[in-house]
mmCIF file of C-alpha atoms in Angstrom:
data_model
loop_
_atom_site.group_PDB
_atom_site.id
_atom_site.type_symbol
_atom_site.label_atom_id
_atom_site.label_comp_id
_atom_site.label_asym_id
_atom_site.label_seq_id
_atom_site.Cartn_x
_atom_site.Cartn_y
_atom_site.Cartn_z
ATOM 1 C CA UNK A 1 0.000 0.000 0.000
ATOM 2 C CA UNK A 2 1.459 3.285 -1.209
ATOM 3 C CA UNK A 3 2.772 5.768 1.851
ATOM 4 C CA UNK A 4 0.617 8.618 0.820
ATOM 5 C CA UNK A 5 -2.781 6.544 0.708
ATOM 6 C CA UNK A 6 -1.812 5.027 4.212
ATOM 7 C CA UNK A 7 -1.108 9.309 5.393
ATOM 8 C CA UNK A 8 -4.983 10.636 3.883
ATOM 9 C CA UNK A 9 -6.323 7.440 4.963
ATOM 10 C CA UNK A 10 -5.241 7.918 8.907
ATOM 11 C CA UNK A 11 -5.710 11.649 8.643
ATOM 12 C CA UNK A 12 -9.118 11.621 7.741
ATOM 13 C CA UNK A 13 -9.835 9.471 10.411
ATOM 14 C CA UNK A 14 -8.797 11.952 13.181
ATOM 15 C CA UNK A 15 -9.906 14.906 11.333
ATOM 16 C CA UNK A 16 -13.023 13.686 9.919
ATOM 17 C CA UNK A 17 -15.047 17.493 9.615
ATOM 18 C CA UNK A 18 -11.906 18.947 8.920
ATOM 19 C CA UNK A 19 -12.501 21.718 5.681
ATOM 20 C CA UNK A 20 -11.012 19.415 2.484
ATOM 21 C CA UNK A 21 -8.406 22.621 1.706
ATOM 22 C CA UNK A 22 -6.947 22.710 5.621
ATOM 23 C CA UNK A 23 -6.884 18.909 5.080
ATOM 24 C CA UNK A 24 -4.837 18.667 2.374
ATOM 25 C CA UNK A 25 -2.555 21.193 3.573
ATOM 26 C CA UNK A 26 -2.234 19.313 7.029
ATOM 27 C CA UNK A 27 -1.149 16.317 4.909
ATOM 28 C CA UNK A 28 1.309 17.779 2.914
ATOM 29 C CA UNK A 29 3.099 19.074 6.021
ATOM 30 C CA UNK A 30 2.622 16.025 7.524
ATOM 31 C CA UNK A 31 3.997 13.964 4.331
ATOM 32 C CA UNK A 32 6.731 16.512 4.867
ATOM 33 C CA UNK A 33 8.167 15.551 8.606
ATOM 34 C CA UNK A 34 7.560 11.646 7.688
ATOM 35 C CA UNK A 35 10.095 12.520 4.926
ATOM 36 C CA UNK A 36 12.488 13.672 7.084
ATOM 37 C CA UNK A 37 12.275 17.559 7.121
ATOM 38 C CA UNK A 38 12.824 19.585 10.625
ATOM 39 C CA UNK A 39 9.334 20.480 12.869
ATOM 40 C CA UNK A 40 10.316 23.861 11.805
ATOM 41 C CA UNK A 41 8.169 26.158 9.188
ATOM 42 C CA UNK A 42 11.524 26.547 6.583
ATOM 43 C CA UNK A 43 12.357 23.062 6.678
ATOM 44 C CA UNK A 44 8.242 21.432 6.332
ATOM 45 C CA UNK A 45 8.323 24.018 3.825
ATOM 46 C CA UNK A 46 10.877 23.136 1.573
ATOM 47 C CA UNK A 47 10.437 19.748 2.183
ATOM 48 C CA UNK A 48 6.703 19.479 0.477
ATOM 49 C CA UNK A 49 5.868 17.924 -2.573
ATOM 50 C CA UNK A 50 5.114 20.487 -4.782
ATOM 51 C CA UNK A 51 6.203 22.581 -7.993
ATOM 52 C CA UNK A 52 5.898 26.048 -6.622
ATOM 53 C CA UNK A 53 8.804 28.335 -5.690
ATOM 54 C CA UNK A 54 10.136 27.892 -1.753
ATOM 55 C CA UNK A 55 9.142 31.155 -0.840
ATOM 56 C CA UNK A 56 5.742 30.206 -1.684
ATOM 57 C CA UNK A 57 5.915 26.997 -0.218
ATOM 58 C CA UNK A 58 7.654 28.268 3.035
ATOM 59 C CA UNK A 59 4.889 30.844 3.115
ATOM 60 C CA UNK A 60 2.362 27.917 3.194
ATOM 61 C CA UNK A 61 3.985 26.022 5.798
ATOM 62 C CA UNK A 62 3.673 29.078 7.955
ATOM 63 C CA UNK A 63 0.187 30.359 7.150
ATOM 64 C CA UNK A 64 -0.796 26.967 8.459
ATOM 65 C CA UNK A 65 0.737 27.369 11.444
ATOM 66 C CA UNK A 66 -1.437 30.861 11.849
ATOM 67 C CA UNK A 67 -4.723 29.344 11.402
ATOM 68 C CA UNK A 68 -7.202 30.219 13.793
ATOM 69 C CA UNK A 69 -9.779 27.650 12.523
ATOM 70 C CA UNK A 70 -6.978 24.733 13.050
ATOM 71 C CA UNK A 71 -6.027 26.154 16.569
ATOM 72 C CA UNK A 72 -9.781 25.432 17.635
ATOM 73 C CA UNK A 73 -10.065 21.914 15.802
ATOM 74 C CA UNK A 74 -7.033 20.694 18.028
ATOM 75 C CA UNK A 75 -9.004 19.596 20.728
ATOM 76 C CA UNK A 76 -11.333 17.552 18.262
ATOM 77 C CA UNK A 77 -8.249 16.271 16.571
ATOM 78 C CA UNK A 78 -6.906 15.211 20.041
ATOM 79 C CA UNK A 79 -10.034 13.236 21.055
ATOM 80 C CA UNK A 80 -10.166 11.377 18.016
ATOM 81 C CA UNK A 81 -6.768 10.735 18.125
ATOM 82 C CA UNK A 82 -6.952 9.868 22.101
ATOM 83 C CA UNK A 83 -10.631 7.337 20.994
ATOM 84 C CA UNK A 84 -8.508 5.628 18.415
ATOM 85 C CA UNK A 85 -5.370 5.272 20.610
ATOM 86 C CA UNK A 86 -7.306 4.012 23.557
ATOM 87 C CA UNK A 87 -9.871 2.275 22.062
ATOM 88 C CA UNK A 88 -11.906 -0.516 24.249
ATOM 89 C CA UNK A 89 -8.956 -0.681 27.279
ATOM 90 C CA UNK A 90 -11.151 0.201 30.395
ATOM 91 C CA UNK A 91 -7.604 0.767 32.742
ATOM 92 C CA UNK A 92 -4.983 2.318 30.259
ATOM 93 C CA UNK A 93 -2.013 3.340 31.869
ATOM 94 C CA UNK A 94 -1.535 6.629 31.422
ATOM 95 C CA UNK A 95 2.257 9.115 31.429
ATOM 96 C CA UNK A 96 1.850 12.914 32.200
ATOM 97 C CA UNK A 97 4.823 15.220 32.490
ATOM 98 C CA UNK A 98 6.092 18.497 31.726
ATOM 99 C CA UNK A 99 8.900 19.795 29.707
ATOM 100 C CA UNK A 100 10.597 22.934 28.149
ATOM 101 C CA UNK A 101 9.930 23.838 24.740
ATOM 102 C CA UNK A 102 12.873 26.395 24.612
ATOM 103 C CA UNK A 103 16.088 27.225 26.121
ATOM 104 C CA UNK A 104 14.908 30.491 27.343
ATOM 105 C CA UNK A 105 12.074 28.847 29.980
ATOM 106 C CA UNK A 106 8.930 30.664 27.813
ATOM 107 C CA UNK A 107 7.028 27.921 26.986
ATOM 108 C CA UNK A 108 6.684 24.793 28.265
ATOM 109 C CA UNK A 109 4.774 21.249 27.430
ATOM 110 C CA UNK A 110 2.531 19.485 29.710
ATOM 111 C CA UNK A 111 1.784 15.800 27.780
ATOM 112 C CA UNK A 112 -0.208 13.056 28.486
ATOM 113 C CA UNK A 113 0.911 9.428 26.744
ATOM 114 C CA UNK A 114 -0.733 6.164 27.193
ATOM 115 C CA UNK A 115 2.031 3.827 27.816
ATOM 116 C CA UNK A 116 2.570 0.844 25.078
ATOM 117 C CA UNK A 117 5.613 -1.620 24.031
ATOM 118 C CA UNK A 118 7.946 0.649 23.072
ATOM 119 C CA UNK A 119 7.626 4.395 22.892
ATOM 120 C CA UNK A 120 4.439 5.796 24.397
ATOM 121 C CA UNK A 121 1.764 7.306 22.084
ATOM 122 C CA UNK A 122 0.950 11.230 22.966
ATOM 123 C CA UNK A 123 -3.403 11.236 23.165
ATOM 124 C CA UNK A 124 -3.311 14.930 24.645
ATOM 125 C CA UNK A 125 -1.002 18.047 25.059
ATOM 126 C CA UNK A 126 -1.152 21.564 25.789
ATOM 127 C CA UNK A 127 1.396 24.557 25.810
ATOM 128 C CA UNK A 128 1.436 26.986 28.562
ATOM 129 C CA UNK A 129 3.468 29.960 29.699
ATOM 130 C CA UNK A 130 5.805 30.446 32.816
ATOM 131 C CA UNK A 131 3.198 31.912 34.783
ATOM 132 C CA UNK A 132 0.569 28.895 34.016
ATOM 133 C CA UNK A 133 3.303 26.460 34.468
ATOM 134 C CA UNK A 134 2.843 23.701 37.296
ATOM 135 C CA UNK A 135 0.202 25.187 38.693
ATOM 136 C CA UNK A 136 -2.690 23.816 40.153
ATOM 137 C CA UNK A 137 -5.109 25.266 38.002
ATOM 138 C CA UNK A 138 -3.535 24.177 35.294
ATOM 139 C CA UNK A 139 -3.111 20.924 36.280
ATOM 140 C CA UNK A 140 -6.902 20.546 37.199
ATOM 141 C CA UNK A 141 -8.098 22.268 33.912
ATOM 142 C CA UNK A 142 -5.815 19.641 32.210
ATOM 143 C CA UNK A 143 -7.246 16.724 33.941
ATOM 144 C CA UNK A 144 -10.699 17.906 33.044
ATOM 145 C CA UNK A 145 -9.811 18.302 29.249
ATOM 146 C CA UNK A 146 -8.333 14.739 29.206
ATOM 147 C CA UNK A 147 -11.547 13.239 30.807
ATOM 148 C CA UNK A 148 -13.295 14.637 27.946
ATOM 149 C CA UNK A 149 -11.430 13.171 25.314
ATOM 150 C CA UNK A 150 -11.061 9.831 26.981
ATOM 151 C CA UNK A 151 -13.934 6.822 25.726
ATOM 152 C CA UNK A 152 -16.762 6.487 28.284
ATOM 153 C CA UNK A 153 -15.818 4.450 31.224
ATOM 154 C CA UNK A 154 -12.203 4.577 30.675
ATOM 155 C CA UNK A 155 -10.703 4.401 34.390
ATOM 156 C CA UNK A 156 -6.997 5.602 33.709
ATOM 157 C CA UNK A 157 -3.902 5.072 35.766
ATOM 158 C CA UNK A 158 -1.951 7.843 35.737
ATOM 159 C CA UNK A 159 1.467 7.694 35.862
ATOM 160 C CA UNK A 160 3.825 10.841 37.307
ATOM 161 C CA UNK A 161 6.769 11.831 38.540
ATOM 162 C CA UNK A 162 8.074 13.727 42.161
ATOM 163 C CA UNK A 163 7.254 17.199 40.040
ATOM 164 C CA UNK A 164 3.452 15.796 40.931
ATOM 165 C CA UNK A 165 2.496 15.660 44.289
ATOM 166 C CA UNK A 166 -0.290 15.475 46.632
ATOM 167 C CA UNK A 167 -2.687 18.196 45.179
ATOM 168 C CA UNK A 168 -2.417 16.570 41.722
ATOM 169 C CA UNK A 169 -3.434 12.500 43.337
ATOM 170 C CA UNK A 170 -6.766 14.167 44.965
ATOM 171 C CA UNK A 171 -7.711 15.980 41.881
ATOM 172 C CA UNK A 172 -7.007 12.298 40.033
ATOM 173 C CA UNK A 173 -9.024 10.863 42.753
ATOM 174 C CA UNK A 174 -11.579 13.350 42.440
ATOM 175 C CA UNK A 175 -12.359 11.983 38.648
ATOM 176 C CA UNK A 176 -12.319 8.684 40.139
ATOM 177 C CA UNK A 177 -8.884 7.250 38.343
ATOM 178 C CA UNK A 178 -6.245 5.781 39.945
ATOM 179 C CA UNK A 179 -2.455 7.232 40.434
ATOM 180 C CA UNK A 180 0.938 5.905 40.897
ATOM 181 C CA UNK A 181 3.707 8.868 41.327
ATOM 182 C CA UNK A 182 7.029 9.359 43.116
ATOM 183 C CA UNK A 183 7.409 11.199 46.399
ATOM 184 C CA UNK A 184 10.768 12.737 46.790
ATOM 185 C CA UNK A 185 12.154 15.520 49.209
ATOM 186 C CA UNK A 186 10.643 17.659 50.627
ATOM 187 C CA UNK A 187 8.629 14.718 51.975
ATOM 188 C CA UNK A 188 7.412 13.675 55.198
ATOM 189 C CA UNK A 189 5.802 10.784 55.760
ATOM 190 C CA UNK A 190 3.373 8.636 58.642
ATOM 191 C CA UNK A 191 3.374 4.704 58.860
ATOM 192 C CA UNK A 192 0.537 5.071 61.340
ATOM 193 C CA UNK A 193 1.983 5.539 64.883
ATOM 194 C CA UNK A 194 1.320 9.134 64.173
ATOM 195 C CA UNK A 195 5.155 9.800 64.210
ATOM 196 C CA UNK A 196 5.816 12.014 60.940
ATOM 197 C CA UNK A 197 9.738 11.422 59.386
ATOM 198 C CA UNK A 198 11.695 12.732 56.454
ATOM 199 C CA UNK A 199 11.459 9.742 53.664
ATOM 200 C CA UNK A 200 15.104 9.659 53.459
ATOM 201 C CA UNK A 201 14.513 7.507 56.592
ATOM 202 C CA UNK A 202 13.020 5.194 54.423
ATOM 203 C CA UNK A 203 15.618 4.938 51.841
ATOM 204 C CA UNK A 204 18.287 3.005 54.411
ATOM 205 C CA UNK A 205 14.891 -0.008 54.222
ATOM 206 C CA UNK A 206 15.020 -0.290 50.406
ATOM 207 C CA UNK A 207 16.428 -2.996 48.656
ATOM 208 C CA UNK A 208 15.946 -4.915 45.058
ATOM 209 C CA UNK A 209 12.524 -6.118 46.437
ATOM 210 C CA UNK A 210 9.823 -3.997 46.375
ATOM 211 C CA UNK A 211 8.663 -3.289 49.820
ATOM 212 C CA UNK A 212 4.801 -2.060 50.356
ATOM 213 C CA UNK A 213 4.248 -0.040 53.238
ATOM 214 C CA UNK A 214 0.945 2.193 54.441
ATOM 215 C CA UNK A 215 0.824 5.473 55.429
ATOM 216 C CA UNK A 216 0.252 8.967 55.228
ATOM 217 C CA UNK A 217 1.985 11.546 52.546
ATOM 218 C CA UNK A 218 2.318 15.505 53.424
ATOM 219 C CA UNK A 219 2.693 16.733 56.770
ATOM 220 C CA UNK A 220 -0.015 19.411 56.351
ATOM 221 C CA UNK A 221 -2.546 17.773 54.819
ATOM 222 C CA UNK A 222 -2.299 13.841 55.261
ATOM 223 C CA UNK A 223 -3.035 12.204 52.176
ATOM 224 C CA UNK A 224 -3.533 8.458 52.811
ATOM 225 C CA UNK A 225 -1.920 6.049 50.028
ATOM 226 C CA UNK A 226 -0.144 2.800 49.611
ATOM 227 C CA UNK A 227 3.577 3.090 49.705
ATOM 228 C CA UNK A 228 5.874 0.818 47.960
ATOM 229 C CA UNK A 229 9.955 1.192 48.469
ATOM 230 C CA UNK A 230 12.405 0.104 45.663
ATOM 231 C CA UNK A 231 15.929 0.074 44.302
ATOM 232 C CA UNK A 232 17.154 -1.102 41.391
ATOM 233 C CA UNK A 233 20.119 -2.512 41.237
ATOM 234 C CA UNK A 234 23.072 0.527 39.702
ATOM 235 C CA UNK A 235 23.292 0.027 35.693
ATOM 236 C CA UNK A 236 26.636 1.994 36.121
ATOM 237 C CA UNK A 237 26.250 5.003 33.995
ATOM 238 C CA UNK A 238 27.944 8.439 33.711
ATOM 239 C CA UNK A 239 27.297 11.047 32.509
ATOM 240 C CA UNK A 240 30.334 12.297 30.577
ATOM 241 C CA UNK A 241 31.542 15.369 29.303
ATOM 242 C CA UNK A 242 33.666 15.953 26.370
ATOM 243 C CA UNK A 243 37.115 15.117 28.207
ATOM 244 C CA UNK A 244 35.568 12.148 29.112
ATOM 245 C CA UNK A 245 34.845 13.026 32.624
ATOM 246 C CA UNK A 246 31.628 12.632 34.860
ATOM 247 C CA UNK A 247 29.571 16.092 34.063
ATOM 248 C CA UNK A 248 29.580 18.579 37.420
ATOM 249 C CA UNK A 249 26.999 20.945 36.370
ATOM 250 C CA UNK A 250 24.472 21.459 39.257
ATOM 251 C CA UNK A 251 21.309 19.682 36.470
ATOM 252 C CA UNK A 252 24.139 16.975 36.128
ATOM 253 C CA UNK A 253 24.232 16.087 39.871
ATOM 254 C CA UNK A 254 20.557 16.695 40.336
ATOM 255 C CA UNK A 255 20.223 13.832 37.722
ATOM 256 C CA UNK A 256 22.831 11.917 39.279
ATOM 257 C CA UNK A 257 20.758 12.090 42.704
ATOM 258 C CA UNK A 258 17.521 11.140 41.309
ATOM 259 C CA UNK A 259 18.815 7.772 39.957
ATOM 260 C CA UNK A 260 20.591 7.109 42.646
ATOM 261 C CA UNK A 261 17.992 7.608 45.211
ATOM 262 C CA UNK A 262 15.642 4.656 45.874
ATOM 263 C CA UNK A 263 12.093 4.483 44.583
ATOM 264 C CA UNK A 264 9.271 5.622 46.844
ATOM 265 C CA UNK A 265 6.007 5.015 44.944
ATOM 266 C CA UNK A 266 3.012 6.226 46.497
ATOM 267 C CA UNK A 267 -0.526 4.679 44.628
ATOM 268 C CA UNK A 268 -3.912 4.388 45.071
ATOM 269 C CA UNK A 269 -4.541 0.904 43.556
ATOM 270 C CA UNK A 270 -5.914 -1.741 45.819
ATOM 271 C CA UNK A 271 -3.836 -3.948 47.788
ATOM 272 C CA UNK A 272 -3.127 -7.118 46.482
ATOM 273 C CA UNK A 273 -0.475 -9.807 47.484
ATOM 274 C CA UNK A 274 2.050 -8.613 43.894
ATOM 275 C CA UNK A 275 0.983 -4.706 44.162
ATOM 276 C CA UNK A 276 4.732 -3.509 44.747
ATOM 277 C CA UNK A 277 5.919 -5.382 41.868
ATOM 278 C CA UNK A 278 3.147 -3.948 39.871
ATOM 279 C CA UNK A 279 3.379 -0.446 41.198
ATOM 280 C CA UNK A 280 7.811 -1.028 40.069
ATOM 281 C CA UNK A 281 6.359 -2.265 36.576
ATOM 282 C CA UNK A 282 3.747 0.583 36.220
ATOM 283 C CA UNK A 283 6.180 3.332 36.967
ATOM 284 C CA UNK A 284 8.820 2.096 34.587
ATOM 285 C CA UNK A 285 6.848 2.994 32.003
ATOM 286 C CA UNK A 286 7.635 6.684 32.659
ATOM 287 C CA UNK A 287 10.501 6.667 30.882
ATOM 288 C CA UNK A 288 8.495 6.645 27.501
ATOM 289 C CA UNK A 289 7.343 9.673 27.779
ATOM 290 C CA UNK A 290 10.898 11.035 28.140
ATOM 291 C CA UNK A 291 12.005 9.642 24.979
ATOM 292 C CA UNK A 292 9.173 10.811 23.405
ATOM 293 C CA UNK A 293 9.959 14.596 24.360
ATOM 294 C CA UNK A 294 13.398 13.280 22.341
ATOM 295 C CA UNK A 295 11.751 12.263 19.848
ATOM 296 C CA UNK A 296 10.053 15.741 19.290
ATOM 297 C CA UNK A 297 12.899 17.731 19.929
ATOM 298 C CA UNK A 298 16.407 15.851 18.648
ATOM 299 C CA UNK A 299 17.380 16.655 15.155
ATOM 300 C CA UNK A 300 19.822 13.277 15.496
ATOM 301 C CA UNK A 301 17.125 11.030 16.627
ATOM 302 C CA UNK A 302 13.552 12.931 16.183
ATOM 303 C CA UNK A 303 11.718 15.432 14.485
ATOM 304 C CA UNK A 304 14.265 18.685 15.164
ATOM 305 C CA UNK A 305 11.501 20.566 17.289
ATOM 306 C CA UNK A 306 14.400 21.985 18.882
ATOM 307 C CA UNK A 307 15.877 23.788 16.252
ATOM 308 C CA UNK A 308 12.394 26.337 15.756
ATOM 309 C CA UNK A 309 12.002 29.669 16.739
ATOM 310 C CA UNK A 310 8.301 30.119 17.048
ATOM 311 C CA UNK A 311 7.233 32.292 20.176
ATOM 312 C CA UNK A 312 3.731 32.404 20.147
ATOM 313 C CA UNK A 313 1.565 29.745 22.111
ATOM 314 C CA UNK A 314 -0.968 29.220 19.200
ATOM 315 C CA UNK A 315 1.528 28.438 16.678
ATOM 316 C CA UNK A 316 3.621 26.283 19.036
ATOM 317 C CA UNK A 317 0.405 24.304 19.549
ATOM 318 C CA UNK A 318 -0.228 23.264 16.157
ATOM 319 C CA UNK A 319 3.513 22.861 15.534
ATOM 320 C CA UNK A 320 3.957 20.485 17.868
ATOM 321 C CA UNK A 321 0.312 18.635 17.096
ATOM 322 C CA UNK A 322 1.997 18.125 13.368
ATOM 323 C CA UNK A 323 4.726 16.491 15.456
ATOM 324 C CA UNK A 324 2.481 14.608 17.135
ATOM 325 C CA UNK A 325 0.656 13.343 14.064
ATOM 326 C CA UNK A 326 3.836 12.738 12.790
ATOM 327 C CA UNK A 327 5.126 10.053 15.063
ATOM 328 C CA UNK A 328 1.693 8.666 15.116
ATOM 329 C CA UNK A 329 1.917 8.189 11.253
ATOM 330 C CA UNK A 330 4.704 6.900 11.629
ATOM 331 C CA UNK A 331 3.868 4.238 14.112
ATOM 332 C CA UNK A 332 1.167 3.037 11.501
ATOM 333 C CA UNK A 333 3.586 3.246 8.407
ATOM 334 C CA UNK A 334 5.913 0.863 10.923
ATOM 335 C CA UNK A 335 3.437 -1.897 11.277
ATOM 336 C CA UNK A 336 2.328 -1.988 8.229
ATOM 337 C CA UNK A 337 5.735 -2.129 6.507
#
C-alpha cells in the first residue's frame, strides 16, 4: 500500500469534519516531517511535494501554522486521536509530564501518553506559559480536558513523577482514576503511629525487592496512600563530558541524585499480594514519555523541534500537534511495513 494513501487514509480518520483545503494542507506538512524535514516552518516548507517556488511553499507552511480555525479543531483532533489510541482498554495506563519547549524557559509542554511496548503514544497536550506552568489550576483544567477526550468508562492510571504531588493524586481521585507517582524531598511521611519522618529515613529499608508499606503523605494535609519502596540494582552510567569526565553541572548532579535515590512510589490501587511489583512495573513505564519529548525535539534522533524559533503559544500548539501526528503516522507506516 502506497505511503501517501496510508497518510490521507489515517488523517481523515482523526480529522473527519476537517474543511477538504486545511486537510490537504495538514497532509502535505505532515507527508513533509515523515520525509524527514525539521518540525520547523523553513524546513516542512521546503520539504513538500510540490512545484511552486520555496518562498511560496515556506509561506504555506507558515500560514498553516497561523490558522485560527486549526487552533480550535485541536481539541477535536486530540479526542479522536486519544478514541482511536485508547480504544476498548477500560484501565490504560496513562504518562503525564512536563517539559521545556525552549532554552529560554517561555514555553513549556505538559503531555499526556498512554504507555505501550515501546515508545508511548501522545493522546493529549497543551502549551502553557511560565506563569501557568505547574500550577494547580492548570493541572486541574488539564485533567478535566483529558476526561473529555477519553472513551466512556475509561478508568486511567496515571502515571507521574516527584514534580506531581499530593494536590495533583486528589484531583485524580476526584475523577475517580487511579495514580501511581514518586514522592521525593521535601517529603514527610506517617506509617501510622502518628510519628511524621523525612522519607530519606526510608531509603536506608530499600532494597531490590519492592517493599509495600501504608501510610500517610504531606505533613499538612495527610493524604492516605499505599507506599511501595524500591531500588534497582546501579546500571553503572555516567554522565560524561567531552574530556571524558563525569559532568559537574548542578542539572548533572541533580540527575545523578535522582537515579541514585531509591524508589518511593506512592498509589492508590488496591492492595493485592504482587501490588509492589506492579506499582515497580507501572512506573517504569515513565521513561516513555521522556524519549518521546526526544523524539520531538532531537534533530539526530527525532523530528528537530528543537531547532524552531516560534514564540507564540498558538503556533507552538499546532507545531507540535503536526509532530504529534507525525510520530503517530509513523507508528502506523511501521506496522504496516
Amino acid at each position: 500500500m502506497k505511503v501517501t494513501h496510508i497518510l490521507k487514509k489515517s488523517i481523515s480518520l482523526v480529522t473527519p469534519k476537517m474543511h477538504a483545503k486545511r486537510r490537504n494542507a495538514l497532509t502535505a506538512l505532515l507527508r513533509s516531517l515523515v520525509n524527514g524535514s525539521a518540525a520547523t516552518v523553513t524546513s516542512m516548507g521546503r520539504g513538500l511535494d510540490s512545484r511552486a517556488k520555496e518562498k511560496h511553499n515556506i509561506k504555506r507552511a507558515d500560514r498553516l501554522l497561523s490558522n485560527t480555525n486549526l487552533h480550535r479543531e485541536t481539541l477535536g483532533i486530540y479526542k479522536a486521536l486519544c478514541q482511536f489510541t485508547v480504544g476498548q482498554n477500560q484501565r490504560p495506563i496513562i504518562l503525564i509530564d512536563w517539559s521545556d519547549l525552549d532554552e529560554y524557559k517561555r514555553h513549556f509542554l505538559i503531555r499526556a501518553s498512554l504507555a505501550s511496548h515501546g515508545r508511548g503514544l501522545c493522546i493529549y497536550e497543551e502549551v502553557h506559559g511560565l506563569k501557568t506552568k505547574e500550577k494547580a489550576a492548570t493541572h486541574k483544567a488539564f485533567l478535566a480536558n483529558l476526561s473529555t477526550l477519553l472513551p466512556d468508562g475509561c478508568r486511567p492510571i496515571i502515571v507521574t513523577d516527584a514534580g506531581f504531588k499530593t494536590p495533583w493524586f486528589r484531583a485524580v481521585l476526584n475523577l475517580g482514576w487511579d495514580f501511581v507517582g514518586r514522592a521525593r524531598l521535601p517529603n514527610f511521611y506517617e506509617s501510622g503511629d502518628g510519628e511524621w519522618q523525612c522519607i530519606t529515613n526510608l531509603y536506608k529499608q530499600a532494597t531490590s525487592r519492592p517493599k509495600l508499606l501504608s501510610g500517610h503523605l504531606n505533613r499538612s494535609n495527610p493524604f492516605p496512600c499505599q507506599l511501595v519502596l524500591y531500588k534497582g540494582r546501579s546500571k553503572g552510567r555516567q554522565a560524561l563530558n567531552r574530556s571524558g569526565q563525569p559532568q559537574q553541572s548542578k542539572r548533572a548532579k541533580a540527575y545523578t541524585k535522582s537515579a541514585r535515590d531509591p524508589w518511593l512510589l506512592a498509589t492508590s490501587l488496591p492492595v493485592t499480594s504482587q501490588l509492589a511489583s506492579r506499582i515497580v512495573k507501572i512506573y517504569r513505564m515513565r521513561m516513555q514519555i521522556e524519549e518521546g519529548f526526544r523524539d520531538m525535539k532531537s534533530r539526530r534522533f527525532g523530528l528537530g523541534f528543537e531547532y524552531n524559533k516560534t514564540t507564540k503559544t498558538a503556533r507552538l500548539s499546532i507545531l507540535i500537534l503536526l509532530t504529534t501526528l507525525t510520530h503517530w503516522l509513523l507508528m502506523i507506516l511501521g506496522s504496516v511495513a
